[in-house]
N, CA, C and O atoms as CSV, one atom per row, in Angstrom:
chain,resi,resn,atom,element,x,y,z
A,1,UNK,N,N,0.897,-1.145,-0.031
A,1,UNK,CA,C,0.047,0.008,0.065
A,1,UNK,C,C,1.045,1.259,0.059
A,1,UNK,O,O,2.092,1.249,0.707
A,2,UNK,N,N,0.677,2.214,-0.639
A,2,UNK,CA,C,1.343,3.479,-0.868
A,2,UNK,C,C,0.948,4.402,0.079
A,2,UNK,O,O,-0.262,4.534,0.266
A,3,UNK,N,N,1.940,5.246,0.887
A,3,UNK,CA,C,1.497,6.096,1.757
A,3,UNK,C,C,2.271,7.346,1.810
A,3,UNK,O,O,3.495,7.340,1.684
A,4,UNK,N,N,1.587,8.412,1.993
A,4,UNK,CA,C,2.167,9.751,1.847
A,4,UNK,C,C,3.508,9.758,2.789
A,4,UNK,O,O,3.627,8.996,3.748
A,5,UNK,N,N,4.314,10.532,2.471
A,5,UNK,CA,C,5.475,10.691,3.170
A,5,UNK,C,C,5.143,11.403,4.589
A,5,UNK,O,O,4.252,12.247,4.686
A,6,UNK,N,N,5.883,11.016,5.593
A,6,UNK,CA,C,5.406,11.647,6.743
A,6,UNK,C,C,5.695,13.286,6.933
A,6,UNK,O,O,6.785,13.730,6.574
A,7,UNK,N,N,4.824,14.042,7.430
A,7,UNK,CA,C,4.821,15.464,7.554
A,7,UNK,C,C,4.300,16.208,6.195
A,7,UNK,O,O,4.488,17.412,6.024
A,8,UNK,N,N,3.680,15.444,5.317
A,8,UNK,CA,C,3.341,16.100,3.882
A,8,UNK,C,C,2.046,17.062,4.165
A,8,UNK,O,O,1.994,18.110,3.522
A,9,UNK,N,N,1.071,16.783,5.029
A,9,UNK,CA,C,-0.058,17.642,5.238
A,9,UNK,C,C,0.376,18.649,6.264
A,9,UNK,O,O,-0.090,19.775,6.089
A,10,UNK,N,N,1.145,18.489,7.266
A,10,UNK,CA,C,1.368,19.287,8.076
A,10,UNK,C,C,2.659,20.609,7.761
A,10,UNK,O,O,2.872,21.687,8.315
A,11,UNK,N,N,3.270,19.950,6.706
A,11,UNK,CA,C,4.356,20.840,6.039
A,11,UNK,C,C,3.435,21.763,5.194
A,11,UNK,O,O,3.614,22.980,5.160
A,12,UNK,N,N,2.475,21.154,4.538
A,12,UNK,CA,C,1.752,22.161,3.661
A,12,UNK,C,C,1.011,23.354,4.406
A,12,UNK,O,O,1.068,24.555,4.142
A,13,UNK,N,N,0.346,22.745,5.343
A,13,UNK,CA,C,-0.566,23.741,6.449
A,13,UNK,C,C,0.487,24.834,6.936
A,13,UNK,O,O,0.092,25.999,6.953
A,14,UNK,N,N,1.913,24.531,7.370
A,14,UNK,CA,C,2.827,25.261,7.760
A,14,UNK,C,C,3.339,26.526,6.891
A,14,UNK,O,O,3.624,27.649,7.307
A,15,UNK,N,N,3.381,25.968,5.405
A,15,UNK,CA,C,3.572,27.004,4.692
A,15,UNK,C,C,2.442,27.952,4.228
A,15,UNK,O,O,2.592,29.146,3.969
A,16,UNK,N,N,1.210,27.203,4.154
A,16,UNK,CA,C,0.087,28.158,4.334
A,16,UNK,C,C,-0.158,29.186,5.233
A,16,UNK,O,O,-0.596,30.283,4.888
A,17,UNK,N,N,0.111,28.871,6.378
A,17,UNK,CA,C,-0.036,29.503,7.600
A,17,UNK,C,C,1.087,30.854,7.521
A,17,UNK,O,O,0.850,32.020,7.833
A,18,UNK,N,N,2.351,30.279,7.005
A,18,UNK,CA,C,3.251,31.372,6.936
A,18,UNK,C,C,3.027,32.513,5.922
A,18,UNK,O,O,3.252,33.714,6.074
A,19,UNK,N,N,2.527,31.853,4.840
A,19,UNK,CA,C,2.083,32.714,3.634
A,19,UNK,C,C,1.057,33.988,4.145
A,19,UNK,O,O,1.147,35.181,3.853
A,20,UNK,N,N,0.181,33.390,4.903
A,20,UNK,CA,C,-0.812,34.430,5.541
A,20,UNK,C,C,-0.479,35.337,6.516
A,20,UNK,O,O,-1.253,36.211,6.908
A,21,UNK,N,N,0.816,35.142,6.991
A,21,UNK,CA,C,1.188,36.072,7.983
A,21,UNK,C,C,2.375,36.990,7.485
A,21,UNK,O,O,2.802,37.840,8.267
A,22,UNK,N,N,2.921,36.868,6.247
A,22,UNK,CA,C,3.916,37.464,5.682
A,22,UNK,C,C,3.121,38.817,4.878
A,22,UNK,O,O,1.952,38.863,4.497
A,23,UNK,N,N,4.089,39.779,4.780
A,23,UNK,CA,C,3.581,40.866,3.786
A,23,UNK,C,C,3.906,40.300,2.347
A,23,UNK,O,O,4.853,39.532,2.179
A,24,UNK,N,N,3.112,40.696,1.348
A,24,UNK,CA,C,3.089,40.371,0.136
A,24,UNK,C,C,4.625,40.915,-0.448
A,24,UNK,O,O,5.105,41.959,-0.007
A,25,UNK,N,N,5.197,40.251,-1.285
A,25,UNK,CA,C,6.544,40.560,-1.852
A,25,UNK,C,C,6.253,41.413,-3.183
A,25,UNK,O,O,7.172,41.656,-3.965
A,26,UNK,N,N,5.062,41.819,-3.390
A,26,UNK,CA,C,4.809,42.371,-4.440
A,26,UNK,C,C,3.850,43.751,-4.074
A,26,UNK,O,O,3.146,43.719,-3.065
A,27,UNK,N,N,3.868,44.903,-4.915
A,27,UNK,CA,C,3.224,45.923,-4.556
A,27,UNK,C,C,2.233,46.312,-5.838
A,27,UNK,O,O,2.525,46.034,-7.001
A,28,UNK,N,N,1.135,46.931,-5.478
A,28,UNK,CA,C,0.157,47.229,-6.555
A,28,UNK,C,C,1.066,48.146,-7.434
A,28,UNK,O,O,2.016,48.812,-7.021
A,29,UNK,N,N,0.557,48.055,-8.869
A,29,UNK,CA,C,1.111,48.925,-9.821
A,29,UNK,C,C,2.504,48.749,-10.180
A,29,UNK,O,O,3.026,49.498,-11.005
A,30,UNK,N,N,3.112,47.853,-9.643
A,30,UNK,CA,C,4.240,47.584,-10.081
A,30,UNK,C,C,4.379,46.076,-10.916
A,30,UNK,O,O,3.633,45.143,-10.619
A,31,UNK,N,N,5.334,45.965,-11.900
A,31,UNK,CA,C,5.634,45.080,-12.785
A,31,UNK,C,C,6.505,44.159,-12.343
A,31,UNK,O,O,7.515,44.440,-11.697
A,32,UNK,N,N,6.062,42.701,-12.758
A,32,UNK,CA,C,7.205,41.792,-12.190
A,32,UNK,C,C,7.474,40.772,-13.361
A,32,UNK,O,O,6.614,40.671,-14.236
A,33,UNK,N,N,8.599,40.025,-13.428
A,33,UNK,CA,C,8.676,39.015,-14.239
A,33,UNK,C,C,8.660,37.577,-13.609
A,33,UNK,O,O,9.343,37.404,-12.599
A,34,UNK,N,N,7.984,36.602,-14.090
A,34,UNK,CA,C,7.773,35.416,-13.401
A,34,UNK,C,C,7.605,34.277,-14.573
A,34,UNK,O,O,7.413,34.596,-15.746
A,35,UNK,N,N,7.683,33.114,-14.195
A,35,UNK,CA,C,7.475,31.837,-15.069
A,35,UNK,C,C,5.936,31.461,-14.927
A,35,UNK,O,O,5.273,31.411,-13.891
A,36,UNK,N,N,5.562,31.222,-16.163
A,36,UNK,CA,C,3.963,30.451,-15.810
A,36,UNK,C,C,4.109,29.102,-15.480
A,36,UNK,O,O,4.742,28.387,-16.258
A,37,UNK,N,N,3.626,28.626,-14.447
A,37,UNK,CA,C,3.528,27.179,-14.172
A,37,UNK,C,C,2.178,26.523,-14.479
A,37,UNK,O,O,1.968,25.310,-14.518
A,38,UNK,N,N,1.387,27.406,-14.668
A,38,UNK,CA,C,0.133,26.497,-15.011
A,38,UNK,C,C,-1.134,27.266,-15.614
A,38,UNK,O,O,-1.003,28.416,-15.194
A,39,UNK,N,N,-2.034,27.216,-16.215
A,39,UNK,CA,C,-3.121,28.173,-16.753
A,39,UNK,C,C,-4.589,27.242,-15.868
A,39,UNK,O,O,-4.704,26.041,-15.628
A,40,UNK,N,N,-5.385,28.226,-15.614
A,40,UNK,CA,C,-6.761,28.070,-14.862
A,40,UNK,C,C,-7.716,29.117,-15.431
A,40,UNK,O,O,-7.420,30.157,-16.019
A,41,UNK,N,N,-8.863,28.653,-15.151
A,41,UNK,CA,C,-9.925,29.462,-15.717
A,41,UNK,C,C,-10.369,30.315,-14.655
A,41,UNK,O,O,-10.735,29.809,-13.593
A,42,UNK,N,N,-10.375,31.560,-14.828
A,42,UNK,CA,C,-10.705,32.601,-13.682
A,42,UNK,C,C,-12.328,32.553,-13.411
A,42,UNK,O,O,-13.164,31.909,-14.045
A,43,UNK,N,N,-12.481,33.225,-12.542
A,43,UNK,CA,C,-14.192,33.468,-12.299
A,43,UNK,C,C,-14.828,34.136,-13.501
A,43,UNK,O,O,-16.015,34.054,-13.817
A,44,UNK,N,N,-14.004,34.717,-14.041
A,44,UNK,CA,C,-14.640,35.449,-15.455
A,44,UNK,C,C,-14.956,34.817,-16.385
A,44,UNK,O,O,-15.814,35.239,-17.160
A,45,UNK,N,N,-14.286,33.521,-16.572
A,45,UNK,CA,C,-14.414,32.494,-17.589
A,45,UNK,C,C,-13.197,32.468,-18.249
A,45,UNK,O,O,-12.964,31.529,-19.011
A,46,UNK,N,N,-12.358,33.377,-18.075
A,46,UNK,CA,C,-11.089,33.679,-18.975
A,46,UNK,C,C,-9.729,32.644,-18.456
A,46,UNK,O,O,-9.484,32.261,-17.312
A,47,UNK,N,N,-9.071,32.396,-19.568
A,47,UNK,CA,C,-7.868,31.854,-19.160
A,47,UNK,C,C,-6.777,32.666,-18.454
A,47,UNK,O,O,-6.408,33.752,-18.902
A,48,UNK,N,N,-6.315,32.168,-17.440
A,48,UNK,CA,C,-5.449,33.021,-16.507
A,48,UNK,C,C,-4.038,32.267,-16.305
A,48,UNK,O,O,-4.030,31.073,-16.008
A,49,UNK,N,N,-3.087,32.850,-16.440
A,49,UNK,CA,C,-1.834,32.319,-16.215
A,49,UNK,C,C,-1.451,32.292,-14.759
A,49,UNK,O,O,-1.716,33.323,-14.140
A,50,UNK,N,N,-0.925,31.389,-14.145
A,50,UNK,CA,C,-0.429,31.195,-12.690
A,50,UNK,C,C,0.863,31.166,-12.695
A,50,UNK,O,O,1.421,30.299,-13.367
A,51,UNK,N,N,1.662,32.156,-11.908
A,51,UNK,CA,C,3.092,32.047,-11.508
A,51,UNK,C,C,3.188,32.485,-10.300
A,51,UNK,O,O,2.249,32.906,-9.624
A,52,UNK,N,N,4.394,32.402,-9.953
A,52,UNK,CA,C,4.835,32.956,-8.602
A,52,UNK,C,C,6.256,33.823,-8.428
A,52,UNK,O,O,7.355,33.527,-8.898
A,53,UNK,N,N,5.888,35.029,-7.576
A,53,UNK,CA,C,6.975,36.120,-7.240
A,53,UNK,C,C,7.478,35.655,-5.934
A,53,UNK,O,O,6.705,35.805,-4.987
A,54,UNK,N,N,8.494,35.181,-5.731
A,54,UNK,CA,C,9.142,34.950,-4.417
A,54,UNK,C,C,8.359,34.083,-3.594
A,54,UNK,O,O,8.281,34.310,-2.386
A,55,UNK,N,N,7.728,33.046,-4.156
A,55,UNK,CA,C,6.603,32.239,-3.671
A,55,UNK,C,C,5.409,32.646,-3.321
A,55,UNK,O,O,4.799,32.129,-2.385
A,56,UNK,N,N,4.848,33.818,-4.180
A,56,UNK,CA,C,3.663,34.445,-3.956
A,56,UNK,C,C,3.034,34.286,-5.050
A,56,UNK,O,O,3.525,34.710,-6.096
A,57,UNK,N,N,1.857,33.662,-5.031
A,57,UNK,CA,C,0.914,33.396,-6.395
A,57,UNK,C,C,0.266,34.750,-6.869
A,57,UNK,O,O,-0.341,35.582,-6.195
A,58,UNK,N,N,0.605,34.742,-8.411
A,58,UNK,CA,C,0.214,35.802,-9.044
A,58,UNK,C,C,-0.778,35.274,-10.211
A,58,UNK,O,O,-0.285,34.522,-11.052
A,59,UNK,N,N,-1.955,35.573,-10.299
A,59,UNK,CA,C,-2.873,35.310,-11.408
A,59,UNK,C,C,-2.944,36.397,-12.665
A,59,UNK,O,O,-3.554,37.459,-12.546
A,60,UNK,N,N,-2.322,36.051,-13.756
A,60,UNK,CA,C,-2.336,36.830,-14.623
A,60,UNK,C,C,-3.379,36.832,-15.878
A,60,UNK,O,O,-3.458,35.830,-16.588
A,61,UNK,N,N,-3.999,37.731,-16.073
A,61,UNK,CA,C,-5.137,37.881,-16.981
A,61,UNK,C,C,-4.550,38.551,-18.286
A,61,UNK,O,O,-3.437,39.078,-18.265
A,62,UNK,N,N,-5.374,38.510,-19.479
A,62,UNK,CA,C,-5.059,39.043,-20.790
A,62,UNK,C,C,-3.708,38.583,-21.376
A,62,UNK,O,O,-2.938,39.332,-21.978
A,63,UNK,N,N,-3.463,37.033,-21.095
A,63,UNK,CA,C,-2.270,36.499,-21.543
A,63,UNK,C,C,-2.540,35.715,-22.976
A,63,UNK,O,O,-3.304,34.750,-23.004
A,64,UNK,N,N,-1.956,36.127,-24.004
A,64,UNK,CA,C,-2.154,35.608,-25.293
A,64,UNK,C,C,-2.020,34.226,-25.346
A,64,UNK,O,O,-1.279,33.622,-24.571
A,65,UNK,N,N,-2.746,33.634,-26.286
A,65,UNK,CA,C,-2.897,32.422,-26.542
A,65,UNK,C,C,-1.453,31.511,-26.923
A,65,UNK,O,O,-1.299,30.299,-26.772
A,66,UNK,N,N,-0.572,32.400,-27.403
A,66,UNK,CA,C,0.944,32.124,-27.784
A,66,UNK,C,C,1.501,31.636,-26.711
A,66,UNK,O,O,2.216,30.644,-26.849
A,67,UNK,N,N,1.303,32.226,-25.352
A,67,UNK,CA,C,1.983,31.707,-24.128
A,67,UNK,C,C,1.809,30.683,-23.667
A,67,UNK,O,O,0.636,30.341,-23.515
A,68,UNK,N,N,2.798,29.839,-23.285
A,68,UNK,CA,C,2.818,28.450,-22.635
A,68,UNK,C,C,3.233,28.327,-21.496
A,68,UNK,O,O,3.841,29.269,-20.987
A,69,UNK,N,N,3.010,27.094,-20.761
A,69,UNK,CA,C,3.482,26.852,-19.505
A,69,UNK,C,C,5.095,26.980,-19.640
A,69,UNK,O,O,5.541,26.644,-20.737
A,70,UNK,N,N,5.961,27.392,-18.735
A,70,UNK,CA,C,7.170,27.491,-18.717
A,70,UNK,C,C,7.783,29.071,-19.135
A,70,UNK,O,O,8.726,29.668,-18.615
A,71,UNK,N,N,6.948,29.474,-20.187
A,71,UNK,CA,C,7.155,30.843,-20.775
A,71,UNK,C,C,7.379,31.826,-19.416
A,71,UNK,O,O,6.823,31.643,-18.333
A,72,UNK,N,N,8.335,32.920,-19.739
A,72,UNK,CA,C,8.533,34.036,-18.545
A,72,UNK,C,C,7.733,35.045,-19.092
A,72,UNK,O,O,7.810,35.365,-20.278
A,73,UNK,N,N,6.869,35.631,-18.183
A,73,UNK,CA,C,6.091,36.973,-18.639
A,73,UNK,C,C,6.397,38.009,-17.717
A,73,UNK,O,O,6.943,37.837,-16.627
A,74,UNK,N,N,6.008,39.144,-18.217
A,74,UNK,CA,C,5.781,40.369,-17.155
A,74,UNK,C,C,4.575,40.817,-16.949
A,74,UNK,O,O,3.777,40.783,-17.886
A,75,UNK,N,N,4.186,41.325,-15.696
A,75,UNK,CA,C,2.797,41.571,-15.618
A,75,UNK,C,C,2.637,42.694,-14.281
A,75,UNK,O,O,3.421,42.768,-13.334
A,76,UNK,N,N,1.687,43.339,-14.441
A,76,UNK,CA,C,1.597,44.357,-13.574
A,76,UNK,C,C,0.488,44.051,-12.599
A,76,UNK,O,O,-0.629,43.715,-12.992
A,77,UNK,N,N,0.766,44.155,-11.471
A,77,UNK,CA,C,-0.067,43.760,-10.044
A,77,UNK,C,C,-1.328,45.004,-10.183
A,77,UNK,O,O,-1.245,46.204,-10.444
A,78,UNK,N,N,-2.389,44.198,-9.910
A,78,UNK,CA,C,-3.648,45.283,-9.951
A,78,UNK,C,C,-4.387,45.131,-8.636
A,78,UNK,O,O,-5.039,46.078,-8.197
A,79,UNK,N,N,-4.307,43.941,-7.971
A,79,UNK,CA,C,-5.157,43.707,-6.693
A,79,UNK,C,C,-4.960,42.566,-5.992
A,79,UNK,O,O,-4.636,41.549,-6.605
A,80,UNK,N,N,-5.096,42.553,-4.831
A,80,UNK,CA,C,-4.872,41.366,-3.940
A,80,UNK,C,C,-6.127,40.659,-3.648
A,80,UNK,O,O,-7.235,41.145,-3.873
A,81,UNK,N,N,-5.932,39.567,-3.170
A,81,UNK,CA,C,-7.173,38.734,-2.678
A,81,UNK,C,C,-7.376,39.410,-1.195
A,81,UNK,O,O,-6.655,40.150,-0.525
A,82,UNK,N,N,-8.487,38.918,-1.005
A,82,UNK,CA,C,-9.094,39.698,0.588
A,82,UNK,C,C,-7.793,39.467,1.892
A,82,UNK,O,O,-7.470,40.310,2.729
A,83,UNK,N,N,-7.317,38.306,1.754
A,83,UNK,CA,C,-6.372,37.817,2.882
A,83,UNK,C,C,-4.849,38.593,2.151
A,83,UNK,O,O,-3.773,38.528,2.746
A,84,UNK,N,N,-4.957,39.076,1.228
A,84,UNK,CA,C,-3.535,39.201,0.459
A,84,UNK,C,C,-2.545,38.234,0.564
A,84,UNK,O,O,-1.427,38.512,0.997
A,85,UNK,N,N,-2.912,36.958,0.152
A,85,UNK,CA,C,-2.171,35.659,0.011
A,85,UNK,C,C,-2.122,35.398,-1.671
A,85,UNK,O,O,-1.636,34.381,-2.163
A,86,UNK,N,N,-2.557,36.207,-2.242
A,86,UNK,CA,C,-2.445,35.844,-3.760
A,86,UNK,C,C,-2.540,37.300,-4.478
A,86,UNK,O,O,-2.708,38.267,-3.735
A,87,UNK,N,N,-2.445,37.503,-5.823
A,87,UNK,CA,C,-2.633,38.823,-6.312
A,87,UNK,C,C,-3.024,38.661,-7.724
A,87,UNK,O,O,-2.656,37.625,-8.278
A,88,UNK,N,N,-3.671,39.468,-8.355
A,88,UNK,CA,C,-4.050,39.441,-9.565
A,88,UNK,C,C,-3.250,40.394,-10.423
A,88,UNK,O,O,-2.887,41.455,-9.916
A,89,UNK,N,N,-2.933,40.105,-11.717
A,89,UNK,CA,C,-2.162,41.084,-12.478
A,89,UNK,C,C,-2.572,41.170,-13.979
A,89,UNK,O,O,-3.349,40.319,-14.411
A,90,UNK,N,N,-2.172,41.993,-14.668
A,90,UNK,CA,C,-2.429,42.240,-16.095
A,90,UNK,C,C,-1.250,41.861,-16.963
A,90,UNK,O,O,-0.230,42.546,-16.885
A,91,UNK,N,N,-1.302,40.926,-17.705
A,91,UNK,CA,C,-0.174,40.809,-18.832
A,91,UNK,C,C,0.434,41.898,-19.547
A,91,UNK,O,O,-0.302,42.589,-20.251
A,92,UNK,N,N,1.713,42.173,-19.476
A,92,UNK,CA,C,2.305,43.078,-20.123
A,92,UNK,C,C,3.052,42.695,-21.504
A,92,UNK,O,O,2.846,43.204,-22.606
A,93,UNK,N,N,3.907,41.744,-21.197
A,93,UNK,CA,C,4.761,41.313,-22.416
A,93,UNK,C,C,5.369,39.913,-21.949
A,93,UNK,O,O,5.321,39.541,-20.776
A,94,UNK,N,N,5.911,39.217,-22.920
A,94,UNK,CA,C,6.433,37.928,-22.879
A,94,UNK,C,C,7.969,38.504,-22.581
A,94,UNK,O,O,8.383,39.399,-23.319
A,95,UNK,N,N,8.817,38.004,-21.511
A,95,UNK,CA,C,10.158,38.165,-21.314
A,95,UNK,C,C,11.091,37.710,-22.188
A,95,UNK,O,O,12.288,37.884,-21.959
């Protein structure tokens, strides 16, 4: 029988709690460069690129269909979620 390694769930919980306690490493209105780790469907129904800046999740809208996972993009942060544990951004260009 396969078992998850010890501490997997508690390690994830610690990382989540730490993220909620720290200040976001990004600022509103600033542009950042990061790699696209995946795509998801936003609540608006649009394709949204997901990436991280210093481990902080950034959801980027208006990404051209030519952008793929692994591509590096530049995006400008437009807002934070309620708990400031992630941010929304608008695509600027491929890096």
